Amino acid sequence: MHRLLLVQCRNYCHTQAIASNSQISQFARLGQIQNARRVFDEMPKKNVTSWNSIITGYFQNHLPNEGQCMFDQMPERNIVSWNGLISGYVKNRMVKEAREVFDKMPQRNVISWTAMVRGYVEEGFVEEAEALFWQMPEKNVVSWTVMIGGLIQEGRVDEARRLYDMMPVKDVVVRTNMICGYCQEGRLDEARDLFDRMPKKNVVSWTAMVSGYAQNGKLDIARKLFEVMPEKNEISWTAIIISYVQYGRFEEAWKLFEVMPVRTTPACNAIILGIGQNGEVAKARMVFDLLKEKDDATWSAMIKVYERKGYELEALDLFHQMQVDRFRPNFSSLISILSICASLASLNYGREIHAQLIRTECDDDVYVSSVLITMYIKCGDFVKAKLIFDRFSPKDVVMWNSIITGYAQHGLGDEALEVFREMCSLGITPDEVTFVGVLSACSYTGKVKEGQDIFDSMNSKYQMEPGSAHYACMVDMLGRAGRLNEAMDMINKMTAEADAIIWGSLMGACRMHMNLDLAEVAAKKLLQLEPQNSGPYVLLSNIYASKGKWADVASLRKSMQSREVVKSPGCSWLEADKEVHMFTGGESMPHPEHESILKILEKLSPMLREAGYIPDGSFALHDVEEEEKLHSLNYHSEKLAVAYGLLKLPQGMPIRIMKNLRVCGDCHSAIKLIAKVTGREIILRDANRFHHFKDGHQARPLIIASMQPSGLEFHLLELVS
DNA sequence: GTAGGGTTAG
């Protein structure tokens, strides 16, 4: 009787220990190492498995020191304990420590060897892995699989196949691995052959084959296979959705996303990026909000969408929120935020992000450096931009493009051409973007001859077919120079249809040179291509009004109303007295000091006229009486901002203004003269580029320390909210 | 499902 009780008691204790050990592992897997430890501590009788479980738990939770410490304290060890230590170090990317354990352990089995081979494979030390693999006293299907995986990882698929053929016994895992290897190299037929000959397929092998087709652009085959696979899991769904997004097939991606049974984080991340970049920003945000388990990529996907779609403030807000939710700013979110600093010309915030990149050692990267260069240039700090550019080596074409485009945007045509020539002399082949940069530099600075030569060289020297952006530059260049007929010839010469940007360039040039006939042609084309763009309506209406064709004016008005075309309100801002002041055209939202601003403009008026200023009503957007039209010109936001700068900023300090739209032609000539008669330097950044005014010229920019004083982003947030 | 080695998405 006693004996029976004792046995029962032992069984009970044994069962209890199993339950507790299992709990330890479960907690550890969930990342709750403290709970795991509590269960461990509370066990009345721990066995070697309890110790092994808690040690593995520490390594899983990236606490290798604690794991080693527990190992050192163990009352007894078995081979599982030693193997656990090896794989623990491997998981923590400490292959050297793993090897020390491997060399020190009293006995090894096939698992010890395989774990060690795996350790080398993970670190990319495939030579070491191979050496060890061939020394193994015995191999099993797992060991072969690990080695084959290492070779595949290195792109050595044929060698992997040789090993695969040598294996005495193959199972579904190694077959799937080999299939993936072929898929990664785009060798789909060989993958498919293995797949078809598999004696037993599982969901993983199906998914591997589906994703193999999908990743190689064979989406329709992938989809067919996906439809017929006997069982799907979240990974299968995610794989095909991500591929649809990657190949720009957002509709199909969304349709599948809607019906997938379990939505995973990677699928949501891809969908946010896909539909967001496709313009459905609100829907993307909905997916973002509904996703409970966000990861780094979720946040950066949404931030990127906001950045790409021009929602700067929302992006900054989310970037802030991301950190409130304890996500460290990651590489891709920092890049998005840098682009936003560039578009807001917020140098100080940009510098902060730069510092953050340096701290996290993410700055030594060709991609980051290019974005940094763009940021510094758009914020007006050429010196810093050039410094980063000069220091980085080797530069890729994107980095060259960053600096060339940057110079172009500041009207520094000579510098842009110089860098372009340097690039070519170093043997870097320019791409489409390079030519857009160089041609626009030529256009802004009136270098028609150089521009034409470079345009011609695209085809003759680089075998590159000019695209619509290049034609737009040429039309702009010829148009600015007043060679409107040549610009029109350029358009007619195009093989493809001219787009809205090209006709817009022609229209702008016609307006500049008062060629009403061609302007009408361009505006009518533009009307068809962009019915929501208010520009051509206004211009046509002005043309008709100037000819007294009032019936045409009225019908334009009508179609504008029926299509609900609205002119997006112009808005300029500048910093004075440590505050950002915003100006809108018209009188709907006057600045508190509106009266004083008007007085300044009134005072300036005779001085400007004397300096040769003729108000140009053709830029005004209403077909009102001429007198009134000229009056409303004075209300353009950029002029108000300049006047306010004159009022508030001390003499000698440059007046820096930003505008959300392109500066109007009248304001351009007026501000040029304001700079002259007041002796002030004025830097205006509009939606398109920078304008530097000094001594009555569109000046060459000096080095500008800061385009925008501190705190802009937060002021903007306040202004909007 | 008590502890140690391998496959599919990112």
XYZ file of C-alpha atoms (C1' of nucleotides) in Angstrom:
731
model
C 0.000 0.000 0.000
C 2.782 2.350 0.984
C 4.695 1.473 -2.118
C 1.730 2.213 -4.364
C 1.287 5.629 -2.787
C 4.943 6.380 -3.317
C 4.707 5.476 -6.986
C 1.573 7.539 -7.407
C 3.254 10.436 -5.687
C 6.295 10.180 -7.957
C 4.091 10.054 -11.027
C 2.216 13.060 -9.773
C 5.416 15.034 -9.205
C 6.672 13.988 -12.608
C 3.441 15.085 -14.308
C 3.552 18.381 -12.414
C 7.116 19.021 -13.559
C 6.168 18.352 -17.175
C 3.328 20.829 -16.906
C 5.568 23.487 -15.364
C 8.355 22.937 -17.898
C 5.849 23.316 -20.655
C 4.608 26.555 -19.108
C 8.159 27.871 -18.944
C 8.609 27.272 -22.660
C 5.276 28.788 -23.517
C 5.938 31.959 -21.568
C 9.390 32.228 -23.087
C 8.001 31.840 -26.604
C 5.526 34.645 -25.917
C 8.389 36.877 -24.850
C 7.312 36.796 -21.219
C 10.608 35.702 -19.767
C 9.759 37.047 -16.290
C 6.711 34.803 -16.075
C 8.772 31.891 -17.310
C 11.313 32.589 -14.595
C 8.584 32.833 -11.935
C 7.251 29.392 -12.846
C 10.810 28.062 -12.777
C 11.521 29.594 -9.345
C 8.287 28.284 -7.872
C 8.928 24.672 -8.889
C 9.570 22.553 -5.799
C 11.634 20.018 -7.743
C 13.357 21.154 -10.914
C 14.732 18.600 -13.323
C 17.295 19.014 -16.090
C 14.538 19.786 -18.578
C 13.349 22.681 -16.398
C 16.831 24.129 -16.572
C 17.120 23.528 -20.294
C 13.771 25.219 -20.850
C 14.596 28.364 -18.908
C 18.029 28.637 -20.544
C 16.525 28.348 -24.013
C 13.978 30.942 -22.916
C 16.680 33.451 -22.043
C 18.411 32.977 -25.372
C 15.097 33.267 -27.236
C 14.490 36.550 -25.465
C 17.921 37.820 -26.466
C 19.408 37.582 -22.991
C 22.467 35.441 -23.730
C 24.305 36.465 -20.568
C 21.452 35.319 -18.345
C 21.225 32.098 -20.336
C 24.926 31.380 -19.889
C 24.675 32.290 -16.203
C 21.885 29.764 -15.641
C 23.861 27.166 -17.591
C 26.823 27.705 -15.257
C 24.585 27.161 -12.217
C 23.012 23.909 -13.420
C 23.394 20.996 -11.019
C 23.610 18.525 -13.909
C 23.762 18.862 -17.684
C 22.942 16.603 -20.581
C 23.696 16.890 -24.282
C 20.470 18.843 -24.814
C 21.791 21.536 -22.448
C 24.971 21.893 -24.496
C 23.103 21.895 -27.790
C 20.728 24.495 -26.397
C 23.688 26.698 -25.623
C 25.040 26.394 -29.164
C 21.738 27.201 -30.805
C 21.135 29.942 -28.232
C 24.325 31.689 -29.260
C 23.551 31.126 -32.917
C 20.142 32.756 -32.470
C 21.872 35.741 -30.901
C 24.319 35.949 -33.796
C 27.254 35.037 -31.546
C 28.818 32.359 -33.699
C 32.225 32.672 -32.045
C 30.742 31.837 -28.639
C 28.761 29.017 -30.203
C 31.954 27.532 -31.616
C 33.662 27.751 -28.221
C 30.802 25.754 -26.691
C 30.971 23.289 -29.571
C 34.701 22.740 -29.017
C 34.319 22.468 -25.239
C 31.339 20.122 -24.901
C 32.060 16.580 -23.679
C 30.153 14.797 -26.476
C 28.547 15.884 -29.734
C 25.710 14.392 -31.688
C 24.303 15.170 -35.118
C 22.240 17.988 -33.635
C 25.317 19.695 -32.198
C 27.054 19.530 -35.554
C 24.014 20.698 -37.470
C 23.430 23.613 -35.121
C 27.024 24.703 -35.611
C 26.855 24.404 -39.391
C 23.679 26.424 -39.254
C 25.467 29.060 -37.166
C 28.061 29.586 -39.885
C 25.421 29.613 -42.623
C 23.438 32.295 -40.808
C 26.491 34.525 -40.576
C 27.283 33.993 -44.218
C 30.443 31.984 -43.420
C 29.557 29.300 -45.915
C 33.153 28.121 -46.359
C 33.376 27.305 -42.632
C 29.970 25.673 -42.780
C 31.103 23.464 -45.664
C 34.321 22.486 -43.896
C 32.378 21.442 -40.819
C 29.699 19.730 -42.850
C 32.165 17.415 -44.571
C 33.780 16.587 -41.208
C 30.504 15.432 -39.701
C 30.704 11.839 -38.454
C 27.109 11.270 -39.474
C 24.606 13.330 -41.403
C 20.871 13.166 -41.545
C 18.283 14.844 -43.752
C 18.340 17.970 -41.574
C 22.097 18.409 -41.836
C 21.920 18.115 -45.616
C 19.075 20.602 -45.676
C 21.031 23.164 -43.666
C 24.023 22.907 -45.972
C 21.902 23.102 -49.095
C 20.185 26.151 -47.625
C 23.583 27.794 -47.104
C 24.568 27.263 -50.738
C 21.219 28.563 -51.975
C 21.640 31.629 -49.849
C 24.886 32.310 -51.692
C 23.226 31.843 -55.046
C 25.169 28.597 -55.608
C 22.090 26.733 -56.768
C 23.844 24.250 -59.011
C 26.106 23.138 -56.182
C 23.064 22.913 -53.956
C 21.447 20.672 -56.536
C 24.524 18.447 -56.611
C 24.269 17.992 -52.853
C 20.564 17.412 -53.158
C 21.172 14.611 -55.643
C 23.749 13.079 -53.290
C 21.331 12.881 -50.373
C 20.368 9.337 -49.552
C 16.905 10.257 -48.266
C 14.912 13.318 -49.235
C 11.874 14.701 -47.511
C 9.311 17.406 -48.219
C 11.365 20.079 -46.471
C 14.531 19.687 -48.481
C 12.524 19.436 -51.693
C 10.776 22.671 -50.830
C 14.090 24.276 -50.018
C 15.477 23.295 -53.400
C 12.359 24.647 -55.113
C 12.863 27.975 -53.368
C 16.469 28.023 -54.485
C 15.474 27.705 -58.118
C 12.714 30.302 -57.689
C 15.140 32.816 -56.224
C 17.261 32.494 -59.329
C 14.245 32.798 -61.579
C 14.676 29.184 -62.725
C 10.991 28.443 -62.540
C 10.949 25.456 -64.871
C 13.434 23.541 -62.747
C 11.493 24.523 -59.634
C 8.268 23.389 -61.203
C 9.800 20.101 -62.265
C 10.818 19.329 -58.674
C 7.427 20.478 -57.448
C 5.519 18.264 -59.861
C 7.616 15.252 -58.937
C 7.169 15.674 -55.192
C 5.681 12.491 -53.773
C 4.010 14.513 -51.037
C 3.265 18.220 -51.101
C 2.333 20.367 -48.139
C 1.042 23.917 -47.827
C 4.602 25.235 -47.546
C 5.701 23.744 -50.835
C 2.592 25.046 -52.588
C 3.206 28.481 -51.153
C 6.840 28.363 -52.204
C 5.838 27.590 -55.787
C 3.102 30.227 -55.832
C 5.416 32.871 -54.475
C 8.147 31.769 -56.868
C 5.934 32.521 -59.854
C 4.596 35.687 -58.268
C 7.993 37.134 -57.404
C 9.159 36.533 -60.941
C 6.293 38.462 -62.436
C 4.274 35.425 -63.483
C 1.341 36.580 -61.427
C -1.354 34.899 -63.442
C 0.242 31.460 -63.187
C 0.797 32.099 -59.490
C -2.846 33.008 -59.099
C -4.037 29.845 -60.839
C -1.851 27.701 -58.608
C -3.063 29.665 -55.595
C -6.664 28.944 -56.527
C -6.115 25.190 -56.803
C -3.883 24.619 -53.804
C -5.616 22.210 -51.439
C -4.920 24.253 -48.330
C -3.864 27.859 -47.797
C -2.452 29.556 -44.748
C -1.868 33.240 -43.952
C 1.551 33.067 -45.535
C 0.101 31.867 -48.846
C -2.402 34.728 -48.855
C 0.207 37.238 -47.837
C 2.669 36.070 -50.481
C 0.302 36.620 -53.375
C -1.072 39.909 -52.060
C 2.406 41.330 -51.606
C 3.326 40.333 -55.129
C 0.269 42.023 -56.595
C 1.271 45.190 -54.753
C 4.877 44.928 -55.915
C 3.761 44.688 -59.511
C 1.361 47.599 -59.114
C -1.808 45.508 -59.399
C -3.483 47.209 -56.486
C -7.072 46.334 -57.357
C -6.405 42.605 -57.344
C -4.345 42.930 -54.189
C -7.184 44.720 -52.459
C -9.809 42.235 -53.585
C -7.812 39.336 -52.156
C -7.024 41.305 -49.027
C -10.723 41.837 -48.426
C -11.475 38.108 -48.472
C -8.401 36.708 -46.768
C -9.513 34.864 -43.646
C -6.741 36.033 -41.309
C -5.051 39.339 -41.962
C -1.375 39.309 -41.116
C 0.784 42.306 -40.406
C 2.954 41.938 -43.535
C -0.155 41.722 -45.728
C -1.555 44.861 -44.122
C 1.757 46.651 -44.518
C 1.873 45.854 -48.208
C -1.739 46.876 -48.705
C -1.225 50.189 -46.897
C 1.671 50.991 -49.229
C -0.137 49.744 -52.300
C -3.485 51.436 -52.023
C -1.920 54.485 -50.370
C 0.478 55.092 -53.230
C -2.411 54.442 -55.573
C -4.092 57.485 -54.084
C -6.458 55.884 -51.585
C -4.831 57.509 -48.596
C -7.882 57.456 -46.329
C -8.487 53.775 -47.020
C -4.846 53.035 -46.281
C -5.215 54.862 -42.994
C -8.273 52.766 -42.218
C -6.287 49.563 -42.656
C -3.557 51.084 -40.505
C -5.992 51.978 -37.735
C -7.688 48.584 -37.785
C -4.416 46.689 -37.537
C -3.822 45.782 -33.910
C -0.357 44.281 -34.205
C 1.588 47.032 -35.892
C 5.282 46.595 -36.506
C 8.012 48.939 -37.681
C 7.065 48.407 -41.294
C 3.424 49.326 -40.606
C 4.373 52.734 -39.287
C 6.881 53.464 -41.988
C 4.465 52.327 -44.701
C 1.807 54.789 -43.561
C 4.350 57.567 -43.101
C 5.704 56.926 -46.576
C 2.208 57.081 -48.063
C 1.609 60.432 -46.408
C 4.953 61.698 -47.596
C 4.466 60.563 -51.187
C 0.985 61.995 -51.388
C 1.894 65.381 -49.970
C 0.390 65.010 -46.517
C 3.440 66.406 -44.783
C 1.790 67.322 -41.531
C 0.032 63.984 -41.185
C 3.354 62.246 -41.758
C 5.062 64.304 -39.082
C 2.184 63.683 -36.747
C 2.362 59.927 -37.304
C 6.124 59.949 -36.903
C 5.575 61.564 -33.548
C 2.813 59.114 -32.648
C 5.061 56.209 -33.616
C 7.532 57.251 -30.954
C 4.793 57.792 -28.383
C 3.844 54.165 -29.039
C 7.453 53.212 -28.318
C 8.593 52.346 -31.776
C 12.098 53.566 -32.420
C 12.351 55.594 -35.606
C 13.636 53.179 -38.207
C 15.566 53.613 -41.390
C 12.678 53.981 -43.767
C 10.598 56.303 -41.602
C 13.619 58.566 -41.129
C 14.051 58.719 -44.899
C 10.425 59.707 -45.379
C 10.741 62.376 -42.719
C 13.882 63.735 -44.367
C 11.957 64.131 -47.614
C 9.321 65.999 -45.691
C 11.937 68.296 -44.176
C 13.007 68.955 -47.731
C 9.539 69.835 -48.931
C 8.845 72.027 -45.912
C 12.356 73.518 -46.117
C 12.722 72.816 -42.456
C 16.462 72.842 -41.993
C 16.536 72.545 -38.241
C 14.293 69.546 -38.094
C 16.218 68.051 -40.982
C 19.428 68.503 -39.018
C 17.868 66.738 -36.054
C 16.944 63.778 -38.228
C 20.434 63.777 -39.671
C 21.854 63.645 -36.149
C 19.550 60.762 -35.359
C 20.798 58.918 -38.436
C 24.368 59.450 -37.323
C 23.566 58.185 -33.831
C 21.986 55.035 -35.185
C 24.843 54.665 -37.695
C 22.419 54.759 -40.606
C 24.041 57.767 -42.271
C 26.780 55.897 -44.141
C 24.455 54.721 -46.852
C 24.232 55.805 -50.447
C 20.438 56.038 -50.341
C 20.290 58.012 -47.093
C 23.062 60.297 -48.280
C 21.167 61.167 -51.437
C 18.071 62.053 -49.463
C 20.223 64.103 -47.078
C 21.746 65.982 -49.999
C 18.294 66.774 -51.362
C 17.125 67.869 -47.935
C 20.064 70.214 -47.376
C 19.751 71.679 -50.853
C 16.033 72.283 -50.548
C 16.650 73.886 -47.182
C 19.266 76.100 -48.791
C 22.402 74.695 -47.175
C 24.588 74.025 -50.215
C 27.750 73.730 -48.184
C 26.471 70.837 -46.133
C 24.959 69.172 -49.187
C 28.208 69.404 -51.116
C 30.146 68.155 -48.100
C 28.062 64.994 -47.890
C 28.283 64.606 -51.639
C 32.070 65.001 -51.753
C 32.689 62.683 -48.827
C 30.617 59.817 -50.095
C 32.295 57.232 -52.243
C 31.511 55.461 -54.424
C 28.643 57.662 -55.582
C 25.832 56.154 -57.567
C 23.854 57.874 -60.281
C 21.064 58.767 -57.835
C 23.485 60.734 -55.713
C 24.802 62.612 -58.740
C 21.219 63.291 -59.722
C 20.459 64.703 -56.281
C 23.106 67.359 -56.514
C 22.496 68.177 -60.182
C 18.754 68.543 -59.644
C 19.444 70.568 -56.517
C 21.610 73.062 -58.377
C 19.012 73.239 -61.114
C 16.253 74.086 -58.657
C 18.297 76.997 -57.368
C 18.930 78.268 -60.854
C 22.630 77.359 -60.648
C 22.927 76.287 -64.250
C 26.708 76.497 -64.482
C 27.233 74.404 -61.383
C 24.704 71.837 -62.545
C 26.456 71.513 -65.903
C 29.861 71.362 -64.275
C 28.830 68.496 -61.992
C 27.169 66.778 -64.939
C 30.390 66.945 -66.944
C 32.383 65.696 -63.978
C 30.010 62.789 -63.660
C 30.321 61.896 -67.325
C 34.110 62.179 -67.253
C 34.169 59.675 -64.381
C 32.374 57.196 -66.610
C 29.063 57.271 -64.768
C 26.241 56.803 -67.262
C 23.530 59.421 -66.802
C 19.945 58.203 -66.603
C 16.575 59.797 -67.396
C 16.538 61.718 -64.130
C 19.992 63.161 -64.776
C 18.799 64.605 -68.054
C 15.706 66.110 -66.485
C 17.983 67.838 -63.983
C 20.474 69.102 -66.536
C 17.857 70.190 -69.059
C 15.855 72.051 -66.457
C 19.054 73.759 -65.313
C 19.617 74.891 -68.886
C 16.035 76.003 -69.119
C 16.069 78.094 -65.932
C 19.293 79.791 -66.885
C 18.547 80.347 -70.547
C 21.254 78.023 -71.885
C 19.356 77.069 -74.992
C 22.332 75.974 -77.085
C 23.772 73.752 -74.336
C 20.337 72.365 -73.632
C 19.741 71.441 -77.241
C 23.123 69.739 -77.516
C 22.501 67.724 -74.390
C 19.020 66.800 -75.544
C 20.427 65.588 -78.843
C 23.162 63.642 -77.058
C 20.562 61.587 -75.230
C 19.867 59.734 -78.417
C 23.157 59.985 -80.260
C 25.498 59.311 -77.359
C 23.451 57.358 -74.835
C 20.894 55.611 -77.051
C 18.174 56.957 -74.821
C 14.732 57.925 -76.081
C 13.748 61.276 -74.531
C 10.601 60.984 -72.416
C 7.827 63.461 -71.852
C 9.681 65.113 -68.953
C 12.598 65.867 -71.280
C 10.311 67.292 -73.908
C 8.704 69.419 -71.225
C 12.111 70.835 -70.330
C 12.821 71.621 -73.971
C 9.447 73.264 -74.511
C 10.006 75.277 -71.362
C 13.507 76.242 -72.445
C 12.525 77.327 -75.948
C 9.388 78.963 -74.633
C 11.208 81.053 -72.065
C 13.598 82.192 -74.751
C 10.593 83.351 -76.746
C 11.108 80.738 -79.431
C 7.520 79.635 -79.243
C 7.250 78.223 -82.725
C 10.246 76.002 -82.139
C 8.656 74.888 -78.904
C 5.527 73.980 -80.808
C 7.635 72.124 -83.394
C 9.201 70.182 -80.550
C 5.768 69.034 -79.459
C 4.816 68.052 -82.970
C 8.045 66.081 -83.296
C 7.134 63.859 -80.356
C 6.188 60.269 -81.124
C 4.052 59.988 -77.970
C 1.147 62.263 -77.104
C 2.237 65.397 -75.268
C 1.065 65.426 -71.660
C -0.329 68.130 -69.414
C 3.070 69.223 -68.181
C 4.269 69.896 -71.723
C 1.178 71.851 -72.723
C 1.379 73.679 -69.403
C 4.944 74.724 -70.180
C 3.914 75.986 -73.594
C 0.935 77.805 -72.146
C 3.110 79.491 -69.519
C 5.610 80.578 -72.142
C 2.858 81.928 -74.394
C 1.494 83.924 -71.516
C 4.951 85.251 -70.757
C 5.454 86.370 -74.335
C 1.827 87.293 -74.970
C 1.308 84.899 -77.863
C -2.443 84.629 -77.592
C -2.990 82.293 -80.534
C -0.635 79.571 -79.370
C -1.757 80.130 -75.787
C -5.259 79.326 -76.840
C -4.141 76.096 -78.519
C -2.187 75.045 -75.436
C -4.917 75.989 -72.986
C -7.541 74.058 -74.936
C -5.339 70.947 -74.952
C -4.747 71.367 -71.252
C -8.454 71.703 -70.641
C -8.978 68.256 -72.141
C -6.094 66.662 -70.292
C -6.708 68.190 -66.878
C -10.315 69.309 -66.561
C -9.796 69.992 -62.863
C -6.890 72.373 -63.400
C -8.070 75.951 -63.058
C -5.080 77.421 -64.933
C -6.261 77.055 -68.519
C -9.797 78.268 -67.694
C -8.418 81.429 -66.205
C -6.013 82.051 -69.044
C -8.580 81.348 -71.744
C -11.042 83.533 -69.958
C -8.488 86.342 -69.868
C -7.734 85.890 -73.539
C -11.425 85.977 -74.479
C -11.983 88.959 -72.216
C -9.116 90.839 -73.826
C -10.755 90.233 -77.204
C -14.154 91.203 -75.884
C -15.577 87.708 -76.459
C -17.843 87.880 -73.454
C -20.078 84.984 -74.515
C -17.054 82.667 -74.520
C -16.055 83.983 -71.112
C -19.499 83.178 -69.779
C -19.547 79.651 -71.186
C -16.100 78.957 -69.737
C -17.360 80.117 -66.376
C -20.272 77.781 -66.639
C -18.246 74.706 -67.497
C -15.831 75.594 -64.728
C -18.688 75.656 -62.271
C -20.299 72.493 -63.528
C -16.995 70.646 -63.267
C -16.484 72.127 -59.815
C -13.058 73.473 -60.673
C -11.627 75.463 -57.840
C -8.409 77.375 -57.772
C -6.355 76.100 -54.869
C -5.726 79.106 -52.647
C -2.271 80.588 -52.787
C -0.518 80.755 -49.471
C 2.867 82.110 -48.433
C 4.631 82.171 -45.121
C 7.721 83.526 -43.464
C 9.186 83.639 -40.002
C 9.471 86.842 -38.033
C 9.720 87.361 -34.289
C 10.187 83.599 -33.898
C 6.763 82.945 -35.281
C 5.600 81.687 -38.607
C 3.256 84.136 -40.310
C 0.942 82.891 -42.962
C -0.556 84.968 -45.747
C -3.364 84.071 -48.049
C -4.334 86.037 -51.110
C -7.552 88.014 -50.956
C -9.168 89.279 -47.804
C -10.855 86.233 -46.356
C -8.236 85.627 -43.694
C -6.329 88.871 -43.224
C -3.152 89.004 -41.174
C -3.591 90.936 -37.887
C -1.280 93.616 -39.246
C -2.942 93.741 -42.633
C -3.348 97.526 -42.568
C 0.360 98.159 -41.962
C 1.207 95.729 -44.734
C -1.011 97.601 -47.170
C 0.668 100.844 -46.210
C 4.060 99.382 -47.053
C 2.782 98.237 -50.443
C 1.300 101.669 -51.095
C 4.590 103.305 -50.192
C 6.466 100.954 -52.494
C 4.131 101.472 -55.417
C 5.554 104.740 -56.810
C 9.119 103.564 -56.247
C 8.442 100.441 -58.240
C 6.794 102.299 -61.064
C 9.786 104.571 -61.231
C 12.045 101.524 -61.406
C 10.087 100.313 -64.410
C 7.419 98.078 -62.915
C 4.309 97.659 -65.016
C 1.581 95.719 -63.261
C 0.677 92.785 -65.436
C -2.977 91.995 -65.100
C -2.758 88.925 -67.278
C -1.532 87.033 -64.239
C -4.517 87.942 -62.171
C -7.056 85.224 -61.980
C -10.322 87.097 -62.299
C -11.848 88.749 -65.339
C -12.761 91.834 -63.383
C -12.302 95.400 -64.472
C -8.645 96.193 -65.152
C -8.418 98.663 -62.273
C -9.726 96.193 -59.766
C -7.582 93.443 -61.266
C -4.450 95.442 -60.618
C -5.629 96.069 -57.119
C -6.039 92.367 -56.419
C -2.521 91.765 -57.685
C -1.359 93.565 -54.589
C -3.076 90.964 -52.507
C -1.112 88.018 -53.777
C 0.149 86.166 -50.772
C 3.819 86.378 -51.725
C 3.657 90.168 -52.007
C 1.965 90.438 -48.636
C 4.658 88.244 -47.163
C 7.448 90.336 -48.687
C 5.873 93.494 -47.351
C 5.606 91.970 -43.929
C 9.242 90.922 -44.104
C 10.220 94.487 -44.925
C 8.167 95.659 -41.986
C 9.520 93.239 -39.416
C 12.942 91.958 -40.385
C 15.965 94.181 -39.728
C 17.844 95.629 -42.683
C 20.583 93.298 -43.817
C 18.691 90.152 -42.986
C 17.493 88.237 -46.014
C 13.745 87.799 -46.346
C 12.924 84.136 -46.825
C 9.498 83.211 -48.043
C 7.825 79.980 -48.961
C 4.855 79.624 -51.231
C 2.669 76.568 -51.755
C 2.065 77.256 -55.458
C 4.280 78.606 -58.182
C 5.055 82.276 -57.925
C 2.989 84.368 -60.302
C 4.786 86.255 -63.038
C 3.707 89.663 -61.872
C 4.890 88.972 -58.360
C 8.171 87.703 -59.747
C 8.931 90.961 -61.511
C 7.582 93.037 -58.640
C 9.688 91.240 -56.046
C 12.754 91.556 -58.246
C 12.291 95.325 -58.179
C 11.404 95.416 -54.490
C 14.764 93.768 -53.831
C 16.401 96.482 -55.918
C 14.726 99.574 -54.493
C 15.011 98.388 -50.894
C 18.452 96.834 -51.221
C 17.171 93.662 -49.582
C 17.942 90.074 -50.430
C 14.767 88.091 -50.976
C 14.669 84.326 -51.310
C 11.393 82.866 -52.426
C 10.832 79.185 -52.562
C 7.761 78.204 -54.515
C 6.258 74.840 -55.366
C 8.742 74.400 -58.154
C 12.052 75.976 -57.301
C 13.967 78.692 -55.502
C 14.098 82.304 -56.605
C 16.926 84.455 -55.330
C 16.534 88.216 -55.707
C 19.276 90.705 -55.009
C 19.998 94.131 -56.489
C 17.136 93.814 -58.853
C 18.230 90.593 -60.472
C 17.341 87.018 -60.164
C 20.567 86.610 -58.292
C 22.955 83.757 -58.026
C 22.283 82.328 -54.626
C 24.873 82.852 -51.958
C 25.290 80.213 -49.377
C 22.209 80.288 -47.294
C 22.607 79.096 -43.778
C 18.976 78.398 -43.240
C 16.050 78.583 -45.551
C 13.718 78.275 -42.690
C 14.248 79.205 -39.075
C 13.603 76.809 -36.269
C 10.323 75.307 -35.304
C 8.504 75.589 -38.595
C 6.991 72.151 -38.463
C 5.368 72.735 -35.115
C 4.098 76.170 -36.056
C 2.597 74.647 -39.141
C 0.892 72.003 -37.094
C -0.606 74.696 -34.909
C -1.671 76.776 -37.853
C -3.484 73.907 -39.449
C -5.094 72.488 -36.340
C 3.157 19.957 -27.507
C 8.456 19.186 -21.192
C 14.198 20.943 -23.480
C 18.340 20.940 -28.722
C 18.991 21.076 -35.700
C 15.823 22.274 -41.531
C 11.067 24.783 -45.710
C 6.840 29.342 -47.558
C 5.393 36.188 -46.754
C 8.442 40.597 -44.613
